[in-house]
XYZ file of N, CA and C in Angstrom:
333
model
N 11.462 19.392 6.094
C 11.734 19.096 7.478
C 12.727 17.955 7.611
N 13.809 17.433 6.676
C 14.484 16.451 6.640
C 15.806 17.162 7.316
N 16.739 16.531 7.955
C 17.558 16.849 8.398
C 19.244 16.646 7.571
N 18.567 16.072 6.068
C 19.721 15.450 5.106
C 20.462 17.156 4.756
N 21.283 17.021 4.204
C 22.356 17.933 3.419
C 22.263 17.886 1.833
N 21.603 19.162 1.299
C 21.941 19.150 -0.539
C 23.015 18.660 -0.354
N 23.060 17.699 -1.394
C 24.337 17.329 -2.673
C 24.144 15.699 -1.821
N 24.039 15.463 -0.280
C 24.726 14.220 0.507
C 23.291 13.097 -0.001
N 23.494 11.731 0.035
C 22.832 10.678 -0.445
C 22.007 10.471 1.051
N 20.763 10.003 0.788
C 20.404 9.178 2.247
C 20.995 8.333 2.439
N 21.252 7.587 3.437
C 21.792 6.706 4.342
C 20.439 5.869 4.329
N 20.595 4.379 3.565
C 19.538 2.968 4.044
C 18.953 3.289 5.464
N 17.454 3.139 5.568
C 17.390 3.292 6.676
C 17.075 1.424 7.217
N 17.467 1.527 8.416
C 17.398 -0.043 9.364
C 15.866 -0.280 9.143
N 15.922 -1.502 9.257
C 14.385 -1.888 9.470
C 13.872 -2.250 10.475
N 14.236 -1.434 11.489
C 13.503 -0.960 12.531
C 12.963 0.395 12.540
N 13.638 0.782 11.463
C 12.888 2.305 11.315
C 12.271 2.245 10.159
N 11.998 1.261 9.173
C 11.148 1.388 7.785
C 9.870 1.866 7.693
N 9.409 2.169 9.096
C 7.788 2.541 8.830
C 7.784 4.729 8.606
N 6.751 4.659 8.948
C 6.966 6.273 8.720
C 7.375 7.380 9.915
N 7.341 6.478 10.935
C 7.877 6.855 12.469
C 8.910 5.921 12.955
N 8.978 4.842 12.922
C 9.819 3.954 13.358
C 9.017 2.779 13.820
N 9.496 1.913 14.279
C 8.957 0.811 15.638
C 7.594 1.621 16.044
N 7.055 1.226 16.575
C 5.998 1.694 17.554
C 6.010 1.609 18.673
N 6.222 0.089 19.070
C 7.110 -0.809 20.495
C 8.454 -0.691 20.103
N 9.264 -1.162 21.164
C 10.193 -1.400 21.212
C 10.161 -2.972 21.184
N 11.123 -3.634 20.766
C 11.767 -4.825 20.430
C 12.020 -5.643 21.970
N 11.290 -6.562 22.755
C 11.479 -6.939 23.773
C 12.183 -8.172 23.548
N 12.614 -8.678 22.718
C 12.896 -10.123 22.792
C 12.518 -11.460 22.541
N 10.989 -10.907 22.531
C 10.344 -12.654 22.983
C 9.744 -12.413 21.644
N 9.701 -11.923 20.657
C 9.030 -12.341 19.443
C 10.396 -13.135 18.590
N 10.052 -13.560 17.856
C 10.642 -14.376 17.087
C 11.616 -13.688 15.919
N 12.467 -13.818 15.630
C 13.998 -13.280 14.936
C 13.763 -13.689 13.419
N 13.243 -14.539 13.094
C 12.924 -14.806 11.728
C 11.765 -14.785 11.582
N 10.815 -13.506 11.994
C 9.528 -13.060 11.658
C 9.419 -12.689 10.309
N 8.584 -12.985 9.633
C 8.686 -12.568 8.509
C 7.656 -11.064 8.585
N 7.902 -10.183 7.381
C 7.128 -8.444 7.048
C 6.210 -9.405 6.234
N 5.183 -8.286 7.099
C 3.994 -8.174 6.501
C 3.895 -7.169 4.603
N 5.077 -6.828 4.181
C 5.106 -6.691 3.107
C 4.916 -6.976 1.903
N 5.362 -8.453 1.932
C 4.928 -8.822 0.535
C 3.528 -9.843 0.853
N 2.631 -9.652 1.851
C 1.173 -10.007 1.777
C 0.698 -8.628 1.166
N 0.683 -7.635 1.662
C 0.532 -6.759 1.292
C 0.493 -6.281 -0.002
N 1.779 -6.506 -0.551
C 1.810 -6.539 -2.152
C 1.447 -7.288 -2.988
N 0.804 -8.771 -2.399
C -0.042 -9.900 -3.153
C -1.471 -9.071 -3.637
N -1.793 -8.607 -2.171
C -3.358 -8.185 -1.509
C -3.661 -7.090 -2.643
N -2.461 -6.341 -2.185
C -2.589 -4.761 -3.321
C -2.891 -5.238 -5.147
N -1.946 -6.159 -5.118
C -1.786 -6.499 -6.768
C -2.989 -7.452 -7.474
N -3.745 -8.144 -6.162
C -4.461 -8.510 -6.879
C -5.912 -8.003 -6.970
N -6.378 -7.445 -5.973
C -7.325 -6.400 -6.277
C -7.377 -4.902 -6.898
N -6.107 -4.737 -6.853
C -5.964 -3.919 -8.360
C -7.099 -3.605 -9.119
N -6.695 -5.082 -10.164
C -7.411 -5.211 -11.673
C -8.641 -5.263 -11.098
N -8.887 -5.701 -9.950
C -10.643 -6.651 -9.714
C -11.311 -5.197 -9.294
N -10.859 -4.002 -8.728
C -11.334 -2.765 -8.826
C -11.314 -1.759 -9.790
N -10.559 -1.631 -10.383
C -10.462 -1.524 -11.443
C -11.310 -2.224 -12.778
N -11.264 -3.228 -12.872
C -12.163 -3.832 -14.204
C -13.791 -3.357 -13.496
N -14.395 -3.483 -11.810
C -15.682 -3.412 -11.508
C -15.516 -2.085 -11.820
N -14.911 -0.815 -11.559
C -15.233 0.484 -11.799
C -15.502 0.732 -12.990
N -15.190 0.267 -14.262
C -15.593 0.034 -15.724
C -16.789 -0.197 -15.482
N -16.822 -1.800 -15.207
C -18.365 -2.585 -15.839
C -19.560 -1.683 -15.167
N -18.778 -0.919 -13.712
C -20.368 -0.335 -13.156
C -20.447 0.688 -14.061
N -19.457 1.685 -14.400
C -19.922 2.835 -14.765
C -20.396 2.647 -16.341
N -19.793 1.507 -17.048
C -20.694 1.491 -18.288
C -22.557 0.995 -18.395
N -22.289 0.130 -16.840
C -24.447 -0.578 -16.594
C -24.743 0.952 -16.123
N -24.187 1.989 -15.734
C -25.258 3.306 -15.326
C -25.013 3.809 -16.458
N -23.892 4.232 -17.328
C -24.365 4.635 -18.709
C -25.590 4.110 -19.610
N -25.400 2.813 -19.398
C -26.344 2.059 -20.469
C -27.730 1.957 -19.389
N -28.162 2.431 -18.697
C -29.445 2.251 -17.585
C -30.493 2.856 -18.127
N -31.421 3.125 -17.845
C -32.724 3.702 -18.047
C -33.567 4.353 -17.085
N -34.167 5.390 -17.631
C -34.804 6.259 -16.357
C -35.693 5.170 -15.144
N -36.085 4.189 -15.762
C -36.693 3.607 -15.041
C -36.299 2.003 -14.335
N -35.077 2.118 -14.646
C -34.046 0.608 -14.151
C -33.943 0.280 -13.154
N -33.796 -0.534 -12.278
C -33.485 -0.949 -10.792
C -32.284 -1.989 -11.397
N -31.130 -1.474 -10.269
C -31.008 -0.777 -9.469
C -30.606 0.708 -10.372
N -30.694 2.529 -9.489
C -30.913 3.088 -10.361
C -29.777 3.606 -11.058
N -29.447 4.797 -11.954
C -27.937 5.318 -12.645
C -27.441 5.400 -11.240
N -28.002 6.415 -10.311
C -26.908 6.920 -9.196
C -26.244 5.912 -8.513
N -27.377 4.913 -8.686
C -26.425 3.805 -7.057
C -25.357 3.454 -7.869
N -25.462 2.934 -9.326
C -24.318 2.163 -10.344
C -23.185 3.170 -10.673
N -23.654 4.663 -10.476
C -22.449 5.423 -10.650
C -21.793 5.696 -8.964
N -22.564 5.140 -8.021
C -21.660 5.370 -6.775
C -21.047 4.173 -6.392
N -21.558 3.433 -6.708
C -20.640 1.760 -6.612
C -19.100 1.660 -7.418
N -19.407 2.450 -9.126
C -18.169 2.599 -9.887
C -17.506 3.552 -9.212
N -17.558 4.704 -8.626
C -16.759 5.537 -7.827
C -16.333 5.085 -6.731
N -16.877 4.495 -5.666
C -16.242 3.399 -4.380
C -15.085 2.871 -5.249
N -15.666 2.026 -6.248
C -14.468 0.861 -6.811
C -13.271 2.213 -7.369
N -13.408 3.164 -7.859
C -12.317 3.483 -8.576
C -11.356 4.048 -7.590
N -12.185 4.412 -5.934
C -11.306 5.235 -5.149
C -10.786 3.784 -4.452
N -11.484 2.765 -4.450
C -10.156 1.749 -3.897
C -9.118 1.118 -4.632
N -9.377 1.283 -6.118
C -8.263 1.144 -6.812
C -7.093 1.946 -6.713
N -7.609 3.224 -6.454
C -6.717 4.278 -6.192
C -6.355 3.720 -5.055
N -6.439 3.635 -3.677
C -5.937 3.273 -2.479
C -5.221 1.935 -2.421
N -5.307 1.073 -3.784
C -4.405 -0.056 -4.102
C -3.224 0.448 -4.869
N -3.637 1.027 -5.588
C -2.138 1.312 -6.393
C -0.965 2.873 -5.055
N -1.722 3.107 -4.581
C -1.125 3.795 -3.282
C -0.158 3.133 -2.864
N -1.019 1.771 -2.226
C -0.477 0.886 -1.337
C 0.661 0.162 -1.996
N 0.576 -0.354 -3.044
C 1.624 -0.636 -4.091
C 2.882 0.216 -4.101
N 2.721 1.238 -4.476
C 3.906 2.268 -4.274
C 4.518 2.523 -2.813
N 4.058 2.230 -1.967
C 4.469 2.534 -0.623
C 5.107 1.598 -0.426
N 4.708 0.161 -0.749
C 5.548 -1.134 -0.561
C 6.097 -1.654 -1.123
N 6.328 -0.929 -2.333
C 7.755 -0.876 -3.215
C 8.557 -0.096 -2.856
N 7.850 1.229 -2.769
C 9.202 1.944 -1.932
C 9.813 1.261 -0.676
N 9.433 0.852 0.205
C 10.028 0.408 1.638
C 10.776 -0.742 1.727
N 10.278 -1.777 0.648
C 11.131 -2.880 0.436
C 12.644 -2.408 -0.349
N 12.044 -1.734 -1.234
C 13.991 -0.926 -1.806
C 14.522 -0.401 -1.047
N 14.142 0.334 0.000
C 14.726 0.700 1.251
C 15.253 -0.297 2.035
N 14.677 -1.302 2.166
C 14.818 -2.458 3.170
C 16.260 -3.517 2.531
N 16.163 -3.374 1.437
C 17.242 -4.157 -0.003
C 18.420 -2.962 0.366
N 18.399 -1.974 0.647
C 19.380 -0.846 0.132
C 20.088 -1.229 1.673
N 19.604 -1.216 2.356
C 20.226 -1.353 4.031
C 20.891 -2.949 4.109
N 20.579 -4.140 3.664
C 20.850 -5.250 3.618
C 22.462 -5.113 3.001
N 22.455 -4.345 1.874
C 23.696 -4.587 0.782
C 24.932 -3.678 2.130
């Protein structure tokens, strides 16, 4: 559904259009001109809970391996806690890629 041409390059897009629709508002004026993007919080946020979901999706799923029929808390809760953690790792390293992509976009329009 792109409106580009085989063989032709994209065109940088402005960063008023970097999101996946554009703006949402329109640009009235009264906010401030050297606002800084919420981007590279974003990519702090993403990068550092990463590992910290990642390393908990390990440690849980090895305490429900190593558990016992009769353990508190039991295998299932420790194997649904390691699955939470591994699907927000997944939704970090998502987020990572999305805000790498948009900032090279954002670099490509600057030059």
């Amino acid at each position: 559904m792109s409106d580009e041409q085989p063989g032709r390059e994209a065109e940088p897009v402005p960063r008023s259009r970097s999101g996946a629709f554009g703006r949402r508002f329109p640009r009235r004026g009264t906010e401030p001109w050297n606002a800084q993007s919420p981007l590279g919080l974003r990519l702090l946020l993403s990068g550092v809970f990463l590992p910290l979901f990642c390393a908990a999706a390990v440690l849980f799923g090895l305490w429900a391996a190593s558990s016992g029929p009769g353990d508190s808390p039991g295998r299932g809760v420790l194997t649904a806690i390691a699955v939470m953690c591994g699907v927000l790792a997944l939704i970090a390293v998502i987020d990572v890629l999305v805000v790498v992509r948009r900032l090279r976009r954002e670099r490509r329009a600057r030059v």
